[in-house]
Coordinates of C-alpha atoms in Angstrom, one line a residue:
Chain A
X20 CA 4.2 73.5 7.0
X21 CA 5.0 72.4 10.6
X22 CA 8.7 72.3 9.7
X23 CA 8.5 75.8 8.1
X24 CA 7.0 77.2 11.4
X25 CA 9.8 75.5 13.4
X26 CA 12.5 77.1 11.2
X27 CA 10.8 80.5 11.5
X28 CA 10.8 80.1 15.3
X29 CA 14.5 79.3 15.3
X30 CA 15.2 82.3 13.0
X31 CA 13.3 84.5 15.4
X32 CA 15.5 83.4 18.3
X33 CA 18.6 84.0 16.2
X34 CA 17.5 87.5 15.4
X35 CA 16.8 88.3 19.1
X36 CA 20.2 86.9 20.1
X37 CA 21.9 89.0 17.4
X38 CA 20.1 92.2 18.5
X39 CA 20.9 91.3 22.1
X40 CA 24.7 91.0 21.4
X41 CA 24.6 94.1 19.2
X42 CA 23.0 96.3 21.8
X43 CA 25.2 94.9 24.6
X44 CA 28.4 96.0 22.9
X45 CA 26.9 99.2 21.3
X46 CA 25.8 100.4 24.8
X47 CA 29.2 99.7 26.3
X48 CA 30.9 101.6 23.4
X49 CA 29.4 104.8 24.8
X50 CA 32.1 106.8 26.5
X51 CA 31.7 107.1 30.2
X52 CA 29.7 104.8 32.4
X53 CA 26.3 104.9 34.0
X54 CA 27.7 106.0 37.3
X55 CA 29.9 108.9 36.1
X56 CA 27.2 111.1 34.6
X57 CA 26.3 113.5 37.3
X58 CA 28.2 112.6 40.5
X59 CA 31.8 113.5 39.6
X60 CA 32.4 114.1 43.3
X61 CA 31.7 110.5 44.2
X62 CA 34.7 109.1 46.1
X63 CA 36.7 106.4 44.3
X64 CA 36.1 103.6 46.8
X65 CA 32.3 104.2 46.8
X66 CA 32.3 104.1 43.1
X67 CA 34.2 100.8 43.1
X68 CA 31.8 99.3 45.5
X69 CA 28.8 100.3 43.4
X70 CA 30.5 99.1 40.2
X71 CA 31.1 95.8 42.0
X72 CA 27.4 95.7 43.0
X73 CA 26.3 96.1 39.4
X74 CA 29.0 93.9 38.0
X75 CA 30.6 96.7 36.0
X76 CA 34.1 96.0 37.3
X77 CA 34.6 92.7 35.4
X78 CA 36.1 92.5 31.9
X79 CA 33.6 93.0 29.1
X80 CA 33.5 89.5 27.9
X81 CA 32.9 88.2 31.5
X82 CA 30.0 90.7 31.8
X83 CA 28.6 89.5 28.5
X84 CA 28.7 85.9 29.6
X85 CA 27.1 86.7 32.9
X86 CA 24.4 88.7 31.2
X87 CA 23.6 86.0 28.7
X88 CA 23.3 83.6 31.5
X89 CA 21.0 85.9 33.5
X90 CA 18.8 86.8 30.5
X91 CA 18.4 83.1 29.7
X92 CA 17.1 82.6 33.2
X93 CA 14.8 85.6 32.7
X94 CA 16.7 88.1 34.8
X95 CA 17.3 91.4 33.0
X96 CA 19.4 93.0 35.8
X97 CA 19.2 96.0 38.0
X98 CA 18.2 99.5 37.0
X99 CA 20.8 102.1 37.8
X100 CA 18.5 105.2 37.5
X101 CA 15.9 103.7 39.9
X102 CA 18.1 102.2 42.6
X103 CA 16.8 99.0 44.2
X104 CA 14.4 98.1 41.4
X105 CA 15.0 95.4 38.8
X106 CA 14.4 95.8 35.1
X107 CA 12.0 92.9 35.3
X108 CA 9.9 94.7 37.9
X109 CA 9.8 97.9 35.8
X110 CA 8.8 96.0 32.6
X111 CA 6.1 94.0 34.4
X112 CA 4.7 97.1 36.0
X113 CA 4.6 99.2 32.8
X114 CA 3.6 96.5 30.4
X115 CA -0.2 96.4 30.9
X116 CA -0.6 100.1 30.1
X117 CA 1.5 99.8 26.9
X118 CA -0.1 96.6 25.9
X119 CA -3.6 98.1 26.3
X120 CA -2.7 101.2 24.2
X121 CA -1.0 99.0 21.6
X122 CA -3.9 96.6 21.3
X123 CA -6.2 99.6 21.1
X124 CA -4.1 101.1 18.4
X125 CA -4.1 97.9 16.3
X126 CA -7.9 97.6 16.8
X127 CA -8.4 101.1 15.6
X128 CA -6.1 100.5 12.6
X129 CA -7.9 97.3 11.6
X130 CA -11.5 98.5 12.2
X131 CA -11.0 101.8 10.5
X132 CA -8.5 100.8 7.7
X133 CA -9.8 97.6 6.3
X134 CA -13.5 98.6 5.8
X135 CA -12.3 101.9 4.3
X136 CA -10.1 100.1 1.8
X137 CA -12.8 97.6 0.9
X138 CA -15.4 100.3 0.3
X139 CA -13.0 102.4 -1.7
X140 CA -12.1 99.4 -3.9
X141 CA -15.8 98.5 -4.5
X142 CA -16.6 102.1 -5.5
X143 CA -13.5 102.6 -7.5
X144 CA -13.0 106.1 -9.0
X145 CA -16.1 107.4 -7.3
X146 CA -16.1 110.3 -4.8
X147 CA -16.1 107.8 -2.0
X148 CA -12.9 106.2 -3.3
X149 CA -11.2 109.6 -3.8
X150 CA -12.3 111.0 -0.4
X151 CA -11.3 107.9 1.6
X152 CA -7.9 107.8 -0.2
X153 CA -7.4 111.5 0.5
X154 CA -8.3 110.9 4.2
X155 CA -5.8 108.1 4.2
X156 CA -3.1 110.3 2.8
X157 CA -3.8 112.9 5.4
X158 CA -3.6 110.1 8.0
X159 CA -0.2 109.2 6.8
X160 CA 1.2 112.7 6.7
X161 CA -0.1 114.0 10.0
X162 CA 2.2 112.6 12.6
X163 CA 1.1 111.3 16.0
X164 CA 2.6 114.3 17.8
X165 CA 0.4 116.7 15.8
X166 CA -2.7 114.5 15.9
X167 CA -2.5 113.9 19.6
X168 CA -2.5 117.5 20.8
X169 CA -5.3 118.3 18.2
X170 CA -7.4 115.5 19.6
X171 CA -6.8 116.8 23.1
X172 CA -7.9 120.2 22.1
X173 CA -11.0 118.9 20.4
X174 CA -11.9 116.7 23.3
X175 CA -11.3 119.4 25.9
X176 CA -13.7 121.8 24.1
X177 CA -16.4 119.2 23.4
X178 CA -16.8 116.7 26.2
X179 CA -16.2 116.3 30.0
X180 CA -16.2 112.5 30.2
X181 CA -12.9 111.9 28.6
X182 CA -9.8 113.3 30.3
X183 CA -7.3 115.1 28.1
X184 CA -4.4 113.2 29.7
X185 CA -3.8 110.7 32.4
X186 CA -4.4 107.0 33.2
X187 CA -7.2 106.7 35.7
X188 CA -10.5 105.7 34.1
X189 CA -11.3 103.2 31.4
X190 CA -12.1 106.0 29.0
X191 CA -8.5 107.1 29.1
X192 CA -7.5 104.5 26.6
X193 CA -9.6 106.0 23.8
X194 CA -7.5 109.0 22.8
X195 CA -4.1 107.3 22.9
X196 CA -5.5 104.3 20.9
X197 CA -7.0 106.6 18.3
X198 CA -3.9 108.7 17.9
X199 CA -1.8 105.6 17.6
X200 CA -4.0 103.7 15.2
X201 CA -4.9 106.4 12.7
X202 CA -1.6 106.3 10.8
X203 CA -1.5 102.6 10.5
X204 CA -5.2 102.6 9.5
X205 CA -4.4 104.9 6.6
X206 CA -1.7 102.5 5.3
X207 CA -4.0 99.5 5.8
X208 CA -6.8 101.3 3.9
X209 CA -4.4 101.9 0.9
X210 CA -3.1 98.4 1.0
X211 CA -6.5 96.8 1.3
X212 CA -7.8 98.8 -1.6
X213 CA -4.9 97.8 -3.8
X214 CA -5.3 94.1 -2.8
X215 CA -9.1 94.2 -3.4
X216 CA -8.7 95.8 -6.8
X217 CA -6.1 93.2 -7.9
X218 CA -8.3 90.3 -6.9
X219 CA -11.5 91.8 -8.2
X220 CA -10.0 91.9 -11.7
X221 CA -9.2 88.2 -11.7
X222 CA -11.0 85.8 -14.0
X223 CA -12.5 83.7 -11.3
X224 CA -14.3 86.7 -9.9
X225 CA -15.7 87.5 -13.3
X226 CA -16.8 83.8 -13.6
X227 CA -18.5 84.0 -10.2
X228 CA -20.3 87.2 -11.3
X229 CA -21.3 85.6 -14.6
X230 CA -22.8 82.7 -12.7
X231 CA -25.0 85.1 -10.9
X232 CA -23.4 84.9 -7.4
X233 CA -24.6 87.9 -5.4
X234 CA -21.9 90.6 -4.6
X235 CA -21.7 90.0 -0.9
X236 CA -20.7 86.3 -1.0
X237 CA -18.2 87.2 -3.8
X238 CA -16.6 89.7 -1.5
X239 CA -16.6 87.7 1.7
X240 CA -15.8 84.3 0.3
X241 CA -13.8 84.9 -2.8
X242 CA -12.1 88.3 -2.6
X243 CA -11.2 89.1 1.0
X244 CA -9.0 86.2 1.6
X245 CA -6.6 87.0 -1.2
X246 CA -7.0 90.7 -0.8
X247 CA -5.9 90.6 2.8
X248 CA -2.4 89.4 1.9
X249 CA -0.7 92.8 1.5
X250 CA -2.6 94.1 4.6
X251 CA -1.5 91.1 6.7
X252 CA 2.1 91.5 5.5
X253 CA 1.9 95.1 6.7
X254 CA 0.8 94.2 10.2
X255 CA 4.5 93.3 11.0
X256 CA 5.8 96.8 10.3
X257 CA 2.6 98.2 11.7
X258 CA 3.4 96.6 15.0
X259 CA 6.9 98.3 14.9
X260 CA 5.2 101.6 14.1
X261 CA 2.9 101.1 17.1
X262 CA 5.8 100.5 19.4
X263 CA 7.7 103.6 18.2
X264 CA 4.4 105.6 18.2
X265 CA 3.8 104.5 21.8
X266 CA 6.9 106.5 22.9
X267 CA 5.2 109.7 21.6
X268 CA 1.7 108.8 22.5
X269 CA 2.6 107.9 26.1
X270 CA 4.4 111.2 26.4
X271 CA 1.4 113.2 25.1
X272 CA -1.2 111.5 27.1
X273 CA 0.9 110.7 30.2
X274 CA 0.3 106.9 30.0
X275 CA 2.5 105.1 32.5
X276 CA 3.9 102.6 30.0
X277 CA 7.2 101.2 28.7
X278 CA 7.7 103.9 26.1
X279 CA 8.2 106.5 28.8
X280 CA 10.7 104.3 30.6
X281 CA 12.6 103.8 27.3
X282 CA 12.9 107.6 26.9
X283 CA 13.9 108.1 30.5
X284 CA 16.4 105.3 30.3
X285 CA 18.2 107.1 27.4
X286 CA 18.2 110.5 29.1
X287 CA 19.3 109.2 32.4
X288 CA 21.8 106.8 30.8
X289 CA 20.3 103.8 32.6
X290 CA 21.9 101.2 30.3
X291 CA 20.6 98.1 32.1
X292 CA 17.0 99.3 31.7
X293 CA 17.7 100.4 28.1
X294 CA 19.1 97.1 27.1
X295 CA 16.3 95.2 29.0
X296 CA 13.7 97.1 27.0
X297 CA 15.5 96.6 23.7
X298 CA 15.6 92.8 24.3
X299 CA 11.9 92.9 25.3
X300 CA 10.9 94.9 22.2
X301 CA 13.0 92.6 20.1
X302 CA 11.1 89.6 21.4
X303 CA 7.8 91.3 20.9
X304 CA 8.7 92.1 17.3
X305 CA 10.0 88.7 16.6
X306 CA 6.8 87.2 18.0
X307 CA 4.7 89.6 15.9
X308 CA 6.6 88.8 12.7
X309 CA 6.2 85.1 13.5
X310 CA 2.4 85.5 13.8
X311 CA 2.3 87.4 10.5
X312 CA 4.3 84.7 8.8
X313 CA 2.0 82.0 10.1
X314 CA -1.1 84.0 9.1
X315 CA 0.3 84.4 5.6
X316 CA 0.9 80.6 5.4
X317 CA -2.7 80.0 6.4
X318 CA -4.1 82.5 4.0
X319 CA -2.0 81.5 1.0
X320 CA -1.6 77.7 0.3
X321 CA 0.9 78.4 -2.4
X322 CA 3.4 79.7 0.1
X323 CA 3.2 76.4 2.0
X324 CA 4.5 74.4 -1.0
X325 CA 7.1 76.9 -2.0
X326 CA 9.6 76.1 0.7
Chain B
X21 CA 17.3 115.6 -14.7
X22 CA 16.8 115.5 -18.4
X23 CA 15.5 118.7 -20.1
X24 CA 12.3 118.9 -22.0
X25 CA 13.8 119.3 -25.5
X26 CA 12.4 117.8 -28.7
X27 CA 13.0 114.1 -28.9
X28 CA 16.1 113.5 -31.0
X29 CA 16.5 109.9 -32.3
X30 CA 13.9 108.4 -30.0
X31 CA 13.7 109.5 -26.4
X32 CA 15.8 108.3 -23.4
X33 CA 14.3 106.7 -20.3
X34 CA 14.9 110.1 -18.5
X35 CA 13.1 112.0 -21.2
X36 CA 10.2 109.7 -21.2
X37 CA 10.0 109.9 -17.4
X38 CA 10.1 113.7 -17.4
X39 CA 7.3 113.9 -19.9
X40 CA 5.2 111.5 -17.9
X41 CA 6.0 113.4 -14.7
X42 CA 5.1 116.8 -16.2
X43 CA 1.7 115.4 -17.2
X44 CA 0.9 114.5 -13.6
X45 CA -0.4 117.8 -12.2
X46 CA -0.2 116.7 -8.5
X47 CA 3.4 115.8 -8.9
X48 CA 4.3 119.1 -10.5
X49 CA 2.5 121.1 -7.8
X50 CA 4.4 119.0 -5.3
X51 CA 7.7 119.6 -7.0
X52 CA 7.2 123.4 -6.9
X53 CA 6.0 123.2 -3.3
X54 CA 9.2 121.4 -2.4
X55 CA 11.3 123.9 -4.3
X56 CA 9.5 126.8 -2.7
X57 CA 9.8 125.4 0.9
X58 CA 13.5 124.7 0.5
X59 CA 14.2 128.2 -1.0
X60 CA 12.0 129.8 1.7
X61 CA 14.0 128.1 4.5
X62 CA 17.4 128.7 3.1
X63 CA 17.1 132.1 1.3
X64 CA 14.0 133.4 3.0
X65 CA 15.6 134.4 6.3
X66 CA 17.9 136.8 4.4
X67 CA 15.0 138.5 2.7
X68 CA 12.8 138.5 5.8
X69 CA 15.6 139.7 8.0
X70 CA 14.1 139.0 11.4
X71 CA 16.2 137.4 14.1
X72 CA 14.6 134.1 15.1
X73 CA 16.3 134.3 18.5
X74 CA 15.5 137.7 19.7
X75 CA 12.2 138.5 21.4
X76 CA 10.7 140.3 24.3
X77 CA 8.5 138.7 26.9
X78 CA 5.7 141.3 26.8
X79 CA 5.2 140.4 23.2
X80 CA 4.7 136.7 23.9
X81 CA 2.0 134.6 22.2
X82 CA 0.7 137.4 20.0
X83 CA -1.8 136.5 17.3
X84 CA -0.8 137.1 13.6
X85 CA -0.5 140.8 12.8
X86 CA 1.3 143.2 10.4
X87 CA 4.4 143.2 12.5
X88 CA 4.4 139.5 13.2
X89 CA 2.9 137.7 10.1
X90 CA 2.4 134.4 12.0
X91 CA 2.4 135.8 15.6
X92 CA 4.9 135.2 18.3
X93 CA 5.9 132.2 20.4
X94 CA 5.9 131.8 24.2
X95 CA 8.8 134.1 24.8
X96 CA 7.9 136.7 22.2
X97 CA 10.0 135.6 19.2
X98 CA 8.7 136.0 15.7
X99 CA 7.1 132.7 14.7
X100 CA 7.7 133.0 10.9
X101 CA 11.4 133.6 11.4
X102 CA 11.5 130.6 13.8
X103 CA 9.6 128.3 11.3
X104 CA 12.0 129.3 8.5
X105 CA 15.1 128.9 10.7
X106 CA 13.7 125.6 12.2
X107 CA 13.0 124.4 8.7
X108 CA 16.7 124.9 7.8
X109 CA 17.7 122.4 10.5
X110 CA 14.9 120.0 9.8
X111 CA 15.7 119.9 6.1
X112 CA 19.5 119.9 6.7
X113 CA 19.2 116.9 9.1
X114 CA 17.0 115.1 6.7
X115 CA 19.2 115.8 3.6
X116 CA 22.4 114.9 5.4
X117 CA 20.9 111.7 6.8
X118 CA 19.5 110.8 3.4
X119 CA 22.9 111.3 1.8
X120 CA 24.5 109.0 4.4
X121 CA 21.8 106.3 4.2
X122 CA 21.7 106.3 0.4
X123 CA 25.5 106.0 0.2
X124 CA 25.6 103.1 2.7
X125 CA 22.6 101.5 1.2
X126 CA 23.9 101.6 -2.4
X127 CA 27.4 100.3 -1.4
X128 CA 26.1 97.6 0.8
X129 CA 23.3 96.4 -1.5
X130 CA 25.5 96.5 -4.6
X131 CA 28.3 94.6 -3.0
X132 CA 25.9 92.0 -1.6
X133 CA 24.1 91.5 -4.8
X134 CA 27.2 91.5 -7.0
X135 CA 29.3 89.1 -4.8
X136 CA 26.4 86.7 -4.2
X137 CA 26.6 83.4 -2.5
X138 CA 27.3 83.0 1.2
X139 CA 28.6 86.6 1.7
X140 CA 25.4 87.9 0.2
X141 CA 23.3 85.7 2.4
X142 CA 25.1 86.8 5.6
X143 CA 24.9 90.4 4.6
X144 CA 21.2 90.2 4.0
X145 CA 20.5 88.3 7.2
X146 CA 22.2 91.1 9.1
X147 CA 19.8 93.6 7.4
X148 CA 16.9 91.3 8.3
X149 CA 18.1 91.3 11.9
X150 CA 18.3 95.0 12.2
X151 CA 14.9 95.5 10.5
X152 CA 13.4 93.4 13.3
X153 CA 13.7 96.3 15.7
X154 CA 11.5 99.4 15.3
X155 CA 13.5 102.0 13.5
X156 CA 13.1 104.6 16.2
X157 CA 14.7 102.4 18.8
X158 CA 17.8 101.8 16.6
X159 CA 18.1 105.5 15.9
X160 CA 17.9 106.4 19.6
X161 CA 20.5 103.8 20.5
X162 CA 22.9 104.9 17.7
X163 CA 22.4 108.6 18.7
X164 CA 23.4 107.7 22.2
X165 CA 26.6 106.0 21.1
X166 CA 27.5 108.7 18.7
X167 CA 26.7 111.6 21.0
X168 CA 29.1 110.2 23.6
X169 CA 31.9 110.2 21.1
X170 CA 31.1 113.6 19.6
X171 CA 30.9 115.1 23.1
X172 CA 34.5 114.0 23.7
X173 CA 35.6 115.7 20.4
X174 CA 33.6 118.8 21.3
X175 CA 35.3 119.0 24.7
X176 CA 38.7 118.7 23.0
X177 CA 37.8 121.5 20.5
X178 CA 36.5 123.9 23.2
X179 CA 39.0 123.2 25.9
X180 CA 42.2 122.5 24.1
X181 CA 41.7 124.2 20.7
X182 CA 39.7 127.1 22.2
X183 CA 36.8 127.0 19.7
X184 CA 33.7 129.0 20.4
X185 CA 31.6 127.1 22.9
X186 CA 28.2 128.0 21.5
X187 CA 29.2 127.0 18.0
X188 CA 30.5 123.6 19.2
X189 CA 27.5 122.9 21.3
X190 CA 25.2 123.7 18.4
X191 CA 26.8 121.2 16.1
X192 CA 27.3 118.7 19.0
X193 CA 23.6 118.5 19.0
X194 CA 22.9 118.3 15.3
X195 CA 25.7 116.0 14.0
X196 CA 24.9 112.9 16.1
X197 CA 21.2 113.2 15.1
X198 CA 21.7 113.0 11.3
X199 CA 24.5 110.5 11.6
X200 CA 22.3 108.2 13.7
X201 CA 19.3 108.6 11.4
X202 CA 21.4 108.1 8.3
X203 CA 23.4 105.2 9.7
X204 CA 20.2 103.3 10.6
X205 CA 18.0 104.2 7.7
X206 CA 19.9 102.5 4.9
X207 CA 18.4 99.0 5.4
X208 CA 15.5 99.1 2.9
X209 CA 17.6 100.9 0.4
X210 CA 20.2 98.2 0.5
X211 CA 17.6 95.6 -0.1
X212 CA 16.3 97.4 -3.1
X213 CA 19.7 97.9 -4.6
X214 CA 20.7 94.3 -3.9
X215 CA 17.7 92.9 -5.7
X216 CA 18.4 95.1 -8.8
X217 CA 22.1 94.3 -8.7
X218 CA 21.6 90.6 -8.4
X219 CA 19.4 90.4 -11.4
X220 CA 21.5 92.9 -13.5
X221 CA 24.8 91.0 -12.9
X222 CA 23.2 87.9 -14.5
X223 CA 22.7 89.8 -17.8
X224 CA 24.8 89.3 -20.8
X225 CA 26.3 92.8 -21.0
X226 CA 27.8 92.3 -17.6
X227 CA 29.2 89.0 -18.6
X228 CA 30.6 90.7 -21.7
X229 CA 32.2 93.4 -19.5
X230 CA 33.7 90.7 -17.3
X231 CA 35.2 88.8 -20.2
X232 CA 36.7 92.0 -21.5
X233 CA 38.7 91.9 -18.2
X234 CA 37.2 95.0 -16.6
X235 CA 37.7 95.3 -12.9
X236 CA 34.9 94.5 -10.5
X237 CA 34.8 98.1 -9.2
X238 CA 34.4 99.4 -12.7
X239 CA 31.7 97.0 -13.7
X240 CA 29.8 97.8 -10.5
X241 CA 30.1 101.6 -10.6
X242 CA 30.0 102.2 -14.4
X243 CA 27.7 99.4 -15.6
X244 CA 25.5 98.2 -12.8
X245 CA 24.7 101.0 -10.4
X246 CA 23.8 103.5 -13.2
X247 CA 21.1 101.1 -14.2
X248 CA 19.6 100.9 -10.8
X249 CA 19.2 104.7 -10.5
X250 CA 15.4 104.7 -11.2
X251 CA 14.4 102.8 -8.0
X252 CA 17.2 104.6 -6.1
X253 CA 15.8 108.0 -7.0
X254 CA 12.2 107.0 -6.2
X255 CA 13.2 105.6 -2.8
X256 CA 15.4 108.6 -2.0
X257 CA 12.5 111.0 -2.5
X258 CA 10.4 108.9 -0.2
X259 CA 13.2 108.7 2.4
X260 CA 13.6 112.4 2.8
X261 CA 10.0 113.0 4.3
X262 CA 10.3 109.9 6.5
X263 CA 13.6 111.3 7.9
X264 CA 12.0 114.7 8.4
X265 CA 9.3 112.9 10.4
X266 CA 11.8 110.9 12.5
X267 CA 13.8 114.0 13.3
X268 CA 10.6 115.7 14.4
X269 CA 9.6 112.7 16.5
X270 CA 12.9 112.5 18.2
X271 CA 12.9 116.3 18.9
X272 CA 9.4 115.9 20.2
X273 CA 10.6 113.3 22.7
X274 CA 13.5 115.5 23.8
X275 CA 16.0 113.2 22.2
X276 CA 16.7 115.3 19.2
X277 CA 17.2 119.0 18.5
X278 CA 17.7 121.0 21.7
X279 CA 17.8 124.8 22.3
X280 CA 19.4 127.1 21.1
X281 CA 18.8 125.0 17.9
X282 CA 15.3 124.6 16.7
X283 CA 13.4 122.5 14.2
X284 CA 9.9 121.9 13.1
X285 CA 9.6 119.0 15.6
X286 CA 10.8 121.2 18.4
X287 CA 8.4 124.0 17.4
X288 CA 5.5 121.6 17.4
X289 CA 6.5 120.3 20.8
X290 CA 6.7 123.8 22.2
X291 CA 3.5 124.8 20.5
X292 CA 1.6 121.8 21.9
X293 CA 2.1 123.3 25.4
X294 CA 0.1 126.4 24.6
X295 CA -2.6 124.7 22.6
X296 CA -5.6 125.7 24.7
X297 CA -4.9 129.4 24.8
X298 CA -2.9 130.0 21.6
X299 CA -3.8 127.6 18.9
X300 CA -1.6 129.3 16.2
X301 CA 1.7 128.4 17.9
X302 CA 1.1 124.8 17.1
X303 CA -1.0 125.3 14.0
X304 CA 1.6 127.1 11.8
X305 CA 4.6 124.9 12.4
X306 CA 2.4 121.8 12.1
X307 CA 0.9 123.1 8.9
X308 CA 4.2 123.8 7.2
X309 CA 5.5 120.5 8.4
X310 CA 2.6 118.5 7.0
X311 CA 2.6 120.3 3.7
X312 CA 6.3 119.5 3.3
X313 CA 5.6 115.8 4.0
X314 CA 2.6 115.8 1.6
X315 CA 4.7 117.4 -1.1
X316 CA 7.6 115.0 -0.8
X317 CA 5.3 112.0 -0.7
X318 CA 3.3 113.0 -3.7
X319 CA 6.5 113.8 -5.6
X320 CA 7.8 110.4 -4.7
X321 CA 4.6 108.7 -5.9
X322 CA 4.7 110.7 -9.1
X323 CA 8.3 109.7 -9.7
X324 CA 7.4 106.1 -9.2
X325 CA 4.7 106.3 -11.8
X326 CA 7.0 108.2 -14.2
X327 CA 10.1 106.1 -13.9
X328 CA 8.5 102.7 -13.5
X329 CA 5.1 102.8 -15.2
X330 CA 4.6 99.1 -14.8
X331 CA 4.8 99.2 -11.0
X332 CA 2.0 101.7 -10.5
X333 CA -1.0 99.8 -9.3
X334 CA -3.5 102.4 -8.2

């Protein structure tokens, strides 16, 4: 199992390196350069000086080599849209807000989705089952950018203690997390329900029931572990959804996180920042997928022997 | 799609599937909803006949009335006309992107699965690598790269060829969007097709075709791909709503459809600004949008049950 984990880690690094190379050349395939967007009047010698400063005057392959070296040493370069600031600085500053909202979103998804799926499976084909699955379908089909404003409206009309947007008090994390988590909660509920139903129909559950084991131990000890497999597998993609969702949620609720910087980097053609964020997201995703893989190995002994 | 005629000499897979589908009420309702929305967006504007781009400021943000069935937007334009017209672009982008992604996905997956071995392995590792980034990020990157090139073409067309500037600008905005979504959205499709192709190409009838000396292209296109159509159709129906969603998300972020073009995502974004005073400006576009997503998703679920009865778990 240890060897399996090592090989997964190496794979994760390979993936990040692949993405890194791809984005490097993709970004440089965009016609024009970061400096020529607005200031067409910039004198030639000034431009050359600036290009030299950012290292844009070297041949592509030299730039690539230099960039690889810098990134390996943890330096993601200089932002061109925010002069004088490094990409590292920007990421470090905006990471906490994004991380909090992301963790909030995952928490909402897990706390809402898994119990809903378990209850729906236990009361299969009852009104509880139907209504919770209907709610789940609504959760899947109502996108964050509709849900967010609706929540804002609702909060604005009901309470005073939560701000509609902004990032000043601790309560400001509630609405973004909720908006972000509901969609994933809906998927989790459906997957958990499916997983539960499959395990509940197994022979060993029937045996346990026949031997007179009460329902609660059956669920907690015998069912949940196996039933969690599809849900845990989904946590990888869920993490991706949370990152994409954070772009929108941070815009709606004015959270000073990385998502906003990503959108700004695209619109202002700040390629250093853009690439830095892509690498960072790649790392986060690789890490998340790695954790999911390890969790699956721990949950399912059969996977450990397979490879 | 097969018609509902009496079964002659046993019924084909498609006939069976159609019968199963027509028994599923939710799917049939969804199918009609989809047909209705598509017709409404593409033919509706001709019948309704109101210009989505003309409006007068004094008429801004009116509630629904006889003259404006769904009210007006923030600069007095008829909201119903804008929803229909925006739907055209939303659906067009989704359909065009789906066509691109399905084509790439089938070709890539079929080649990978048919060739096998090291090439297959490398091709699938590339897919794994791309899947490791959130889809939205890949789309945004791609769109940036493509827009840069399209802008150059647009400049040439307006300045050298003397094309109409508004016309060029309009398409300069739409084309990169659906190319980007389509060119990044084929990954899962290629995996599905690959799995199917890999198992099919082990079967005896393919071996027979090979020993008859048929060319690889012919075996692939005439004997293997047609047999993978079921999963392809199911996944395509589920791809369309997800692309509608991504287009809307991008437009909401200001990285997608821009004025004078409009789409459901753009309308929702504009509506969200007037939420507290005029709820309807957000409500109606969001409602149409969500109903469309519902309908496509339920139709996809129904098709899965109909075409692949074994796979349906819940």
